[in-house]
Short mmCIF file of C-alpha atoms and ligand atoms in Angstrom, two decimals:
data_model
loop_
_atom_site.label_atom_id
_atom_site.label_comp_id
_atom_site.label_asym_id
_atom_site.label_seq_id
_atom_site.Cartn_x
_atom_site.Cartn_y
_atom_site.Cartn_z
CA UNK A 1 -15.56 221.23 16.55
CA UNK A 2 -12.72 224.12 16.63
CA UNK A 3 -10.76 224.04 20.00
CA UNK A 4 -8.08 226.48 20.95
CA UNK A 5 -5.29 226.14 22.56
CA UNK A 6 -3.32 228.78 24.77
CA UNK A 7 0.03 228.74 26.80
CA UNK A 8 0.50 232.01 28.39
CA UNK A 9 3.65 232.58 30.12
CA UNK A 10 5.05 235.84 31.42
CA UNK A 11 5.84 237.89 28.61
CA UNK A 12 4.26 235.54 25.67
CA UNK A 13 1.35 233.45 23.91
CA UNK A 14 1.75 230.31 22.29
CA UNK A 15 -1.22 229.12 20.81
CA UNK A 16 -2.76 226.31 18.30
CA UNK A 17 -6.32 226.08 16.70
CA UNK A 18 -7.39 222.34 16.49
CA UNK A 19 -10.03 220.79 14.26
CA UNK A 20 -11.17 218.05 16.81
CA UNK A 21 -12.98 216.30 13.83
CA UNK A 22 -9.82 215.32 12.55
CA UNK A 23 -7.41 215.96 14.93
CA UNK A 24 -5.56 218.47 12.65
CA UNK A 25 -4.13 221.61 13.57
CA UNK A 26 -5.28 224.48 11.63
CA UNK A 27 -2.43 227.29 12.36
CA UNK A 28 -0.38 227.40 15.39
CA UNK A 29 1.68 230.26 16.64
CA UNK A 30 3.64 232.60 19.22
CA UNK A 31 3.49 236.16 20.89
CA UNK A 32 6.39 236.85 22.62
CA UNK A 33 7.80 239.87 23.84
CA UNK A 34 4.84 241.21 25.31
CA UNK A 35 5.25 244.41 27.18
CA UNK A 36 8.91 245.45 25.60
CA UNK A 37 9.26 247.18 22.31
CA UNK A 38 10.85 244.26 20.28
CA UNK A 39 7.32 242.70 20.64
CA UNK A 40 6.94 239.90 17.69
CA UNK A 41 4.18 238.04 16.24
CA UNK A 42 4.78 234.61 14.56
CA UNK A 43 1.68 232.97 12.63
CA UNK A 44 1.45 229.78 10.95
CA UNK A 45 -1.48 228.64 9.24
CA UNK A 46 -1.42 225.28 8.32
CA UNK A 47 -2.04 223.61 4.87
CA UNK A 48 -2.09 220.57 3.91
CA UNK A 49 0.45 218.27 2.31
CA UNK A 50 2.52 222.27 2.16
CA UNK A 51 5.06 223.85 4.55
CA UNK A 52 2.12 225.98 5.39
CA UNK A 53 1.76 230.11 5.90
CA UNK A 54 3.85 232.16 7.33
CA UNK A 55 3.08 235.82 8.75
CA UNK A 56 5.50 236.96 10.94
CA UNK A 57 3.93 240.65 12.27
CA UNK A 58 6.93 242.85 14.25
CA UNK A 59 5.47 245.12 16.77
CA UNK A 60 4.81 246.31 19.69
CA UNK A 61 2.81 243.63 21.99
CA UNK A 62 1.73 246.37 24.95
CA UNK A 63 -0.49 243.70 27.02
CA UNK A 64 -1.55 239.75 27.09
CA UNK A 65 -5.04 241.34 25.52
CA UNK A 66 -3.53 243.16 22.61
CA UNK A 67 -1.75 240.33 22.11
CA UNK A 68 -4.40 237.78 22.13
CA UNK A 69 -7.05 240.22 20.25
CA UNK A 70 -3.80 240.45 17.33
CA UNK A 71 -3.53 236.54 17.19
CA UNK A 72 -7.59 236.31 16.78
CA UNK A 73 -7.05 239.04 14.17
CA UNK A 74 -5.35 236.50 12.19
CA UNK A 75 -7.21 233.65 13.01
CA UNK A 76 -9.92 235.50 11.23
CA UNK A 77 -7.96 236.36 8.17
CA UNK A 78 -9.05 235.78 4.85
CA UNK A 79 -5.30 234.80 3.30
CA UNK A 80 -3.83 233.74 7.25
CA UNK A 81 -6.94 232.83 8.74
CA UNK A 82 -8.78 229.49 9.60
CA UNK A 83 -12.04 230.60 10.86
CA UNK A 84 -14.71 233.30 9.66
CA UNK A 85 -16.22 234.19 12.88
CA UNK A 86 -14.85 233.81 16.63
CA UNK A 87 -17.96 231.86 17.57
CA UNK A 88 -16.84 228.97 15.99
CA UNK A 89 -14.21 228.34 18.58
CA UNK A 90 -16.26 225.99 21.12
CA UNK A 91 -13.47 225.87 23.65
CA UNK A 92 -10.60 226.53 24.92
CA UNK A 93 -7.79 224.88 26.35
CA UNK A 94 -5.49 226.27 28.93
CA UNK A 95 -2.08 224.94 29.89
CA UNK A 96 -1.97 225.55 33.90
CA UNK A 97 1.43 224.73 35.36
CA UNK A 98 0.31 223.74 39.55
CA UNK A 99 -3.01 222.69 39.90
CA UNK A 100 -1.78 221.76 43.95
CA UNK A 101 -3.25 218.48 45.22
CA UNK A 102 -7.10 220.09 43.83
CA UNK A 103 -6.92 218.67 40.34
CA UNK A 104 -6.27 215.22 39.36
CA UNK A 105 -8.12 215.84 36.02
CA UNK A 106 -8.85 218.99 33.61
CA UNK A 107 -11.72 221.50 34.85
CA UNK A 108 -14.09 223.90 33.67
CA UNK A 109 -13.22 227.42 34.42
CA UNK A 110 -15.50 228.90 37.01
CA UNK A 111 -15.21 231.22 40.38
CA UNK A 112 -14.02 227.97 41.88
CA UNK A 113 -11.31 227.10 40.04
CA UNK A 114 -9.70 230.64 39.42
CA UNK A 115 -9.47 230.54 43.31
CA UNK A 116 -8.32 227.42 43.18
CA UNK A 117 -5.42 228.36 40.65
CA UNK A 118 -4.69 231.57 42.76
CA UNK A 119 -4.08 229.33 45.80
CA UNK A 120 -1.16 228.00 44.57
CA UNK A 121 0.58 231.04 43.09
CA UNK A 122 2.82 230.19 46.04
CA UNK A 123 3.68 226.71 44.39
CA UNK A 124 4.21 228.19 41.01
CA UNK A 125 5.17 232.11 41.23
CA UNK A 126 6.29 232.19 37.71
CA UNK A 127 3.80 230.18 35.94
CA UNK A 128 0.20 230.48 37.72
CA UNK A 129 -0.06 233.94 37.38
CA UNK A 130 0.77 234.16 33.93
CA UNK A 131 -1.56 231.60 33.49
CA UNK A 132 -4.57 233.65 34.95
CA UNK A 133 -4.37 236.45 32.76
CA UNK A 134 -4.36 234.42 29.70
CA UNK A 135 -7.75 233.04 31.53
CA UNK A 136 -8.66 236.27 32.36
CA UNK A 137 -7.91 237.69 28.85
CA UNK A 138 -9.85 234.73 27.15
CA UNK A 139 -12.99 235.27 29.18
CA UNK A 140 -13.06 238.51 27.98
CA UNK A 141 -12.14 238.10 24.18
CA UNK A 142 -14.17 234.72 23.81
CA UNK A 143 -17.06 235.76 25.91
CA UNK A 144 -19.33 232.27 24.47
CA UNK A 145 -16.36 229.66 24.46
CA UNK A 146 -15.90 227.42 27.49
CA UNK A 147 -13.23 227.55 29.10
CA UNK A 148 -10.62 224.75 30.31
CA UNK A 149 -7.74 224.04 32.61
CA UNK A 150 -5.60 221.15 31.81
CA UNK A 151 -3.18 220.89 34.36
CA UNK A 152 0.79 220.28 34.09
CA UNK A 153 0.53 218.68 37.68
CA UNK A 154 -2.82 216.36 37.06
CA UNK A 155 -1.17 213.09 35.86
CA UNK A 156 1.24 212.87 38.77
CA UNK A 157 -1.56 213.05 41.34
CA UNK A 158 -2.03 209.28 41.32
CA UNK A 159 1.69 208.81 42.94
CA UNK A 160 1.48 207.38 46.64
CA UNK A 161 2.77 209.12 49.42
CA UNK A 162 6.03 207.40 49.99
CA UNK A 163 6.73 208.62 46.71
CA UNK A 164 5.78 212.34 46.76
CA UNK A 165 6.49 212.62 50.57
CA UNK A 166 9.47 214.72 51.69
CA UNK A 167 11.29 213.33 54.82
CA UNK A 168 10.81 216.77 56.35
CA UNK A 169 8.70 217.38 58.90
CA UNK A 170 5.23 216.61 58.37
CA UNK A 171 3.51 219.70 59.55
CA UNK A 172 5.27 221.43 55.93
CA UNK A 173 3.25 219.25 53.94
CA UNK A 174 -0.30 219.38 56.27
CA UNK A 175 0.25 222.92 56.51
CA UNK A 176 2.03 224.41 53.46
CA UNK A 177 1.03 221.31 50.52
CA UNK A 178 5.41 220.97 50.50
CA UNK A 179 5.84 217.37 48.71
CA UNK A 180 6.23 216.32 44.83
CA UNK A 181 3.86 217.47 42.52
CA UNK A 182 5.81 216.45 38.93
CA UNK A 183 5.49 218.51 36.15
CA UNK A 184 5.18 217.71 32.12
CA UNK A 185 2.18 215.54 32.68
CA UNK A 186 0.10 216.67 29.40
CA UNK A 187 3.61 215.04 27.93
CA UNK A 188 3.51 212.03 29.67
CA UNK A 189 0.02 210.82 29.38
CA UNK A 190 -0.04 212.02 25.98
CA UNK A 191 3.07 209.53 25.13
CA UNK A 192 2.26 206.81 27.07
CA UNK A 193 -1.33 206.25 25.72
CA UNK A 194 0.61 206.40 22.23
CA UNK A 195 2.98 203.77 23.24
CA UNK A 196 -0.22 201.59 24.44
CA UNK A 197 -2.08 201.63 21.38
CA UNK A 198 1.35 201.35 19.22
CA UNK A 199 1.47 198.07 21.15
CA UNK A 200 -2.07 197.64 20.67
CA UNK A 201 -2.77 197.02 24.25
CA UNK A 202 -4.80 199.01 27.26
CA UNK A 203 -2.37 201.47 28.88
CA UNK A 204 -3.80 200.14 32.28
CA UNK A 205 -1.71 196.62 31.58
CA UNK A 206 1.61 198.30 31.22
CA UNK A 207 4.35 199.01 33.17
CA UNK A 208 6.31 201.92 31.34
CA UNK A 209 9.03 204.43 32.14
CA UNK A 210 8.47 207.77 30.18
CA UNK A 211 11.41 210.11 29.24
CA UNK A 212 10.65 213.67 28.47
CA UNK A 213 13.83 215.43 26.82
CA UNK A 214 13.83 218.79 26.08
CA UNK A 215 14.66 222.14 27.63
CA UNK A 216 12.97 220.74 30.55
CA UNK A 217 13.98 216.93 31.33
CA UNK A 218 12.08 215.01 33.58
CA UNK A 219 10.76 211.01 34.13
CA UNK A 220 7.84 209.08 35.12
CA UNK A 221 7.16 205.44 36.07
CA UNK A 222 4.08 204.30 35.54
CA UNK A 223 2.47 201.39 37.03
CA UNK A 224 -0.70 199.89 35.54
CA UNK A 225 -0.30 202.78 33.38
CA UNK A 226 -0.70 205.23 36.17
CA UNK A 227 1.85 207.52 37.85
CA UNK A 228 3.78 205.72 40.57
CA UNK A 229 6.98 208.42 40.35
CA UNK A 230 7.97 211.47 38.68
CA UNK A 231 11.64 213.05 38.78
CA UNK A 232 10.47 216.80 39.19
CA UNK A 233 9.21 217.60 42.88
CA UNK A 234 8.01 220.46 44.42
CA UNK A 235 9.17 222.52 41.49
CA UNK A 236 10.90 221.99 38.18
CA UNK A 237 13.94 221.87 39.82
CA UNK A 238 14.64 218.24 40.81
CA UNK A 239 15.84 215.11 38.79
CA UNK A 240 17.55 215.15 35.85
CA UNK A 241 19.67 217.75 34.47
CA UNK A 242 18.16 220.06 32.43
CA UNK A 243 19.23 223.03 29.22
CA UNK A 244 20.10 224.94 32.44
CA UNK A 245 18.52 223.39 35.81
CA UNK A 246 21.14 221.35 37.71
CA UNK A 247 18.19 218.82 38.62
CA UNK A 248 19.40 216.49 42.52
CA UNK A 249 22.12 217.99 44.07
CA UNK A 250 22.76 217.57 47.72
CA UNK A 251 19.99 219.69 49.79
CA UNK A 252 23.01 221.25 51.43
CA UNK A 253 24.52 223.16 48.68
CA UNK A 254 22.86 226.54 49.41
CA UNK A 255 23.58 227.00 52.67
CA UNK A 256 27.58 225.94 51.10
CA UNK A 257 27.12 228.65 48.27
CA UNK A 258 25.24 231.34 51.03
CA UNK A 259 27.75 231.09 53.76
CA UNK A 260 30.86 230.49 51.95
CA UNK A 261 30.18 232.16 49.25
CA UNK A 262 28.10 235.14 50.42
CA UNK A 263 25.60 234.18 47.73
CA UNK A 264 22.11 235.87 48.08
CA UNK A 265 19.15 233.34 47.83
CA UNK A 266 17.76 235.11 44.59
CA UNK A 267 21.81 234.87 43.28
CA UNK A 268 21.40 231.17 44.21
CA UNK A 269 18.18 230.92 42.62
CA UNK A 270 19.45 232.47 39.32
CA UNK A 271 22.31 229.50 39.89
CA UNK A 272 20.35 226.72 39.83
CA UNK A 273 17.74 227.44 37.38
CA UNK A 274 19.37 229.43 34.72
CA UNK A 275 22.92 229.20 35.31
CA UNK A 276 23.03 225.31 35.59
CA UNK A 277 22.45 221.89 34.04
CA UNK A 278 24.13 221.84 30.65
CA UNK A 279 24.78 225.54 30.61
CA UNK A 280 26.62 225.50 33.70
CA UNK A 281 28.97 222.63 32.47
CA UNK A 282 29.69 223.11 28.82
CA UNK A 283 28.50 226.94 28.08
CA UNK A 284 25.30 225.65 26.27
CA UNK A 285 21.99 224.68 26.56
CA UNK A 286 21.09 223.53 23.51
CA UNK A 287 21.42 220.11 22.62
CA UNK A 288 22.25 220.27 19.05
CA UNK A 289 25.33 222.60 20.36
CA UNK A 290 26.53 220.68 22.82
CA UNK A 291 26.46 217.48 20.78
CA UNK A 292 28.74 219.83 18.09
CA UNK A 293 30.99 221.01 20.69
CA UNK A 294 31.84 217.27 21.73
CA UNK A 295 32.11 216.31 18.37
CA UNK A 296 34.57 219.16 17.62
CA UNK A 297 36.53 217.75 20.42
CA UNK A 298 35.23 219.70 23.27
CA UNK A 299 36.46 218.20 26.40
CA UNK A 300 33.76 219.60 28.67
CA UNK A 301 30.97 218.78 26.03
CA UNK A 302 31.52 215.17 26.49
CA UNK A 303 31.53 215.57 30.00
CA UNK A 304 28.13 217.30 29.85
CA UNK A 305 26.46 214.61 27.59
CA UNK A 306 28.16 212.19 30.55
CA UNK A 307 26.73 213.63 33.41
CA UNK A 308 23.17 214.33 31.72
CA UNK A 309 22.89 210.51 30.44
CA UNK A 310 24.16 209.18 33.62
CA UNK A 311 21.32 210.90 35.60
CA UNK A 312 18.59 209.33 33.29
CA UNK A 313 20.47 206.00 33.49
CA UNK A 314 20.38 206.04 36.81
CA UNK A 315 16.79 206.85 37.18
CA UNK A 316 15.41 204.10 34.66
CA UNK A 317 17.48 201.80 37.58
CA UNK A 318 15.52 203.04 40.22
CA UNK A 319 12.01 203.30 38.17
CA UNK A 320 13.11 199.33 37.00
CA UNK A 321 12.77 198.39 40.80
CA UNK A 322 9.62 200.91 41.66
CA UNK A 323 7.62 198.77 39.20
CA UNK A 324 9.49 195.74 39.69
CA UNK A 325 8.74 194.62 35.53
CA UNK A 326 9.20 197.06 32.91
CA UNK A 327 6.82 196.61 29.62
CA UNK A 328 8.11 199.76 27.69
CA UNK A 329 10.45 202.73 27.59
CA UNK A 330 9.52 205.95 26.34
CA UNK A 331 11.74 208.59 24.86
CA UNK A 332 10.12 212.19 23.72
CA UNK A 333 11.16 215.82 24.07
CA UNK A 334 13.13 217.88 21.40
CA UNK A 335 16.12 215.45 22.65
CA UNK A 336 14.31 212.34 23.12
CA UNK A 337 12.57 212.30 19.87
CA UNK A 338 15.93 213.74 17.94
CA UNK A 339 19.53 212.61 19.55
CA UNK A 340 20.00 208.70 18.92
CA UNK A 341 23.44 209.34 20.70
CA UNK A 342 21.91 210.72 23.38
CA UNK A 343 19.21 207.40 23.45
CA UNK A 344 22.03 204.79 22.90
CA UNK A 345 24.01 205.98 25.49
CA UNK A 346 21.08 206.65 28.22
CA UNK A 347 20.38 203.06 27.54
CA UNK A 348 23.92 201.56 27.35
CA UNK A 349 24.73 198.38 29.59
CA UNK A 350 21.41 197.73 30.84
CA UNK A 351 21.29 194.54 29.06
CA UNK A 352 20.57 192.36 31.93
CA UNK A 353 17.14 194.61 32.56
CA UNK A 354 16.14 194.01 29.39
CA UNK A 355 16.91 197.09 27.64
CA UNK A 356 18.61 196.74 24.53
CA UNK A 357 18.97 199.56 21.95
CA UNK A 358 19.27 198.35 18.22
CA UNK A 359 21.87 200.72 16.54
CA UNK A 360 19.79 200.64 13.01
CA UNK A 361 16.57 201.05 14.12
CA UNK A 362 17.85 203.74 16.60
CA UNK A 363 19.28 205.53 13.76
CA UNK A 364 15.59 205.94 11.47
CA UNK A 365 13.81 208.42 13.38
CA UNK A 366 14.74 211.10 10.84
CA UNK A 367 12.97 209.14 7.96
CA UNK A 368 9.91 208.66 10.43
CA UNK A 369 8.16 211.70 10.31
CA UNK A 370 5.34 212.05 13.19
CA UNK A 371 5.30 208.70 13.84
CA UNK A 372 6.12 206.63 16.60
CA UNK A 373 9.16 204.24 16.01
CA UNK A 374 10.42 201.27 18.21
CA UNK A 375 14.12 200.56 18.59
CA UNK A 376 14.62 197.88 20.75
CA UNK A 377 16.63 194.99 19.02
CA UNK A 378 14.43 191.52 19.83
CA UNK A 379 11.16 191.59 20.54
CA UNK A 380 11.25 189.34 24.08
CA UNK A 381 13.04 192.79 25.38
CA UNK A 382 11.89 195.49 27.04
CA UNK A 383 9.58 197.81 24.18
CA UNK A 384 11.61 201.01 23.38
CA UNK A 385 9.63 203.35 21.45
CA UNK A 386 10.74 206.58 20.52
CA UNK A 387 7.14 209.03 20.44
CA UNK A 388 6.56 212.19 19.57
CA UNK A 389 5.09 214.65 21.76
CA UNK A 390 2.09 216.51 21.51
CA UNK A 391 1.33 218.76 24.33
CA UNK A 392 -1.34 221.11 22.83
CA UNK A 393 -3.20 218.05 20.79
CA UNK A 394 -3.57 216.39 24.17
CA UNK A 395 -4.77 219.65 26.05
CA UNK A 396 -7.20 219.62 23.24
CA UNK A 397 -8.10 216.29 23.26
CA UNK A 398 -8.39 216.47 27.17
CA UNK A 399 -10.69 220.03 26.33
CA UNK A 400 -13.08 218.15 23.99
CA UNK A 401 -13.66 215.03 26.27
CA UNK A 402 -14.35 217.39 29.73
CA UNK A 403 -16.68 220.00 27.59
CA UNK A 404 -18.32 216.54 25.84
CA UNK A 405 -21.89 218.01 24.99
CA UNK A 406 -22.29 220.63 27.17
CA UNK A 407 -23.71 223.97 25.97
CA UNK A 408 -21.92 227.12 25.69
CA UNK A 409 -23.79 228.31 27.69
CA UNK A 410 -24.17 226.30 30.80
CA UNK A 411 -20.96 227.90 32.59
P1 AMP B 501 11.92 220.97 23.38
O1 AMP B 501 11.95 221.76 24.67
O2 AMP B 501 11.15 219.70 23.47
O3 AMP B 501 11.54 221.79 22.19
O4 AMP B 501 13.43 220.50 23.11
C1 AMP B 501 14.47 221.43 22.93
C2 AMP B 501 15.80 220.70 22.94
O5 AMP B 501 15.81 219.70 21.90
C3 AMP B 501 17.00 221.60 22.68
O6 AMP B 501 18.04 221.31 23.60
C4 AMP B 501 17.41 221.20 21.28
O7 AMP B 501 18.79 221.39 21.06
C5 AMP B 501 17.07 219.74 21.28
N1 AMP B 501 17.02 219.19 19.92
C6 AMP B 501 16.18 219.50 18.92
N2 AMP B 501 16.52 218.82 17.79
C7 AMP B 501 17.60 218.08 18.09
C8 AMP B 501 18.44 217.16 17.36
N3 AMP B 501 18.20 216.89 16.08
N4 AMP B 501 19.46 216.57 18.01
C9 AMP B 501 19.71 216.85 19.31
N5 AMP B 501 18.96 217.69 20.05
C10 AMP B 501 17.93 218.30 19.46
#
């Protein structure tokens, strides 16, 4: 069975072709650009035990559709290509960012749950709309696939209301759905049912903290293997810092920047979502860069890679006492999976928990490959695994279970 995956966003496509049978992906890729004239096309098809094939096309992307009917184009490619007709796509798999307080598990597409999706634009102004026109665009293109949403928000749903409460009054939440949602849940559960059968035992007998590390940063404690607290809230914006979010900051600051400052609220905005986080202290965003720049010497760098570690520290504290015993610790993310330093020092002095980093086996992920490697140095400590994500396998994965043996054409 072929499933395909698709992450629209605003002005691009990322996309992956699975072989469910084996769990492989076939060629991957990214639109971007769409709708300005430096529109660019990057193609991968995948082959095995090779680097794979490249085709990078440089054009004009007017629309999502163009762009999509381009990327089928090469799906069906003789030399770039991995299928020889479109019907042999069963699915697909979107990535929707809210799915509100509606979905607590992937759906099939229908009237319904486009609705549903457009009812909380409000919730997610950047993402949900994108997200409907790569729905919209798919229905069109892939007239006989079904259709699925696999929701960013889904995993968090199981957290209880003292946790995803706001202390604000409650009429916000019964009448305008304000409270944590958490984000980066395809991540999470993907990880953390990795971690379970690394350790070769049901996920529903573990306690586990889960740190997701890239642009986006953000935690989750899980209890019994389900979501008991998340770090990002009503929007991506809370927790820990982030490539360019400042994550917490006293609830007060706007009003601060507004009055004193004569900041307008999108200027504020732009502030704490692009302007922030790592960006906002050392000039950077990228990892890799910043961890160069404090190498070099770079005063600010090092205070950057302080304040960001600190955060997470703090937050495995807090997660340690929401689940009152701690099986396992998760790192993942372009940073999680890739900066020991960045690991050692997130974990550093928190001994008496039971988390204890061994510098060796910290150091091996490079020779690892795909594969999940644990770090912790005994083994009557805390489980530290270091996993690699897979956000598109699991929306896949999630795709194949929900569709099971249903017809194409039952929708
Ligand atoms: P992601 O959003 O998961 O792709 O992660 C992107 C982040 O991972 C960026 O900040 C990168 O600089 C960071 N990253 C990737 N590789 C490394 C590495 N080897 N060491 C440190 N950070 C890395």
């Amino acid at each position: 069975m072929k499933i395909l995956v698709i992450n629209t966003g605003s002005s691009s496509i990322k996309y992956q072709l699975f072989d469910m049978d084996r769990q492989k992906a076939l060629s991957s890729g990214l639109a971007e650009k769409i709708g300005e004239s430096t529109g660019k096309l990057t193609h991968i098809k995948h082959v095995e035990k090779e680097t794979g094939l490249t085709k990078v096309i440089k054009e004009t992307i007017p629309d999502h559709r163009k762009g999509l009917l381009k990327i089928v184009n090469l799906l069906l490619d003789s030399k770039y290509g991995s299928i020889k007709e479109k019907s042999e796509i069963r699915a697909i798999g979107h990535r929707v960012v809210h799915g509100g307080e509606k979905f607590q598990a992937p759906a099939i597409i229908d009237r319904g749950v486009i609705t549903a999706i457009k009812k909380n634009i409000p919730l997610a102004p950047l993402h949900n709309p994108s997200n409907l026109t790569g729905i919209e665009v798919a229905k069109t293109i892939f007239p006989d696939s079904l259709q699925v949403a696999v929701f960013d928000t889904a995993f968090h749903q199981s957290i209880p209301p003292k946790a995803y409460l706001y202390a604000l009054p409650y009429e916000l939440y019964e009448k305008h759905k304000v409270r944590r949602y958490g984000f980066h849940g395809t991540s999470h559960g993907y990880v953390a049912q990795k971690a379970a059968d690394y350790l070769s035992k049901p996920l529903s007998e573990l306690n586990m903290i889960t740190i997701h590390l890239g642009n986006g940063a953000s935690m989750a404690a899980l209890k019994n293997g389900r979501c008991a607290d998340t770090t990002m809230g009503m929007t991506p914006l809370e927790g820990l810092v982030m490539g360019t979010r400042c994550g917490d900051i006293d609830p007060a600051l706007p009003f601060f920047l507004a009055n004193h400052l004569k900041m307008s609220l999108k200027e504020i905005d732009d502030l704490v979502n692009k302007d922030s986080g790592l960006k906002g202290i050392c000039g950077t965003n990228d990892m890799r860069e910043v961890i160069e720049k404090k190498n070099a010497g770079e005063p600010m760098a090092k205070t950057a890679l302080e304040i960001y570690c600190y955060r997470i520290k703090k937050y495995i504290g807090a997660y340690f006492a929401v689940l009152e015993s701690l099986d396992c610790l998760v790192f993942t993310g372009g940073i999680g999976e890739n900066a020991q330093d960045i690991r050692a020092l997130c974990c550093q002095g928190l001994t008496k928990l039971g988390i204890k980093i061994d510098i060796n086996k910290n150091k091996s992920r490079g020779d690892m490959g795909n594969k999940t490697i644990q770090i912790n140095s005994s083994d009557n400590e805390v489980n530290i695994l270091v996993v690699p994500t897979n956000e598109e396998l699991k929306i896949a994965l999630e795709t194949k279970e929900l569709i099971g043996s249903r017809s194409r054409l039952e929708t």
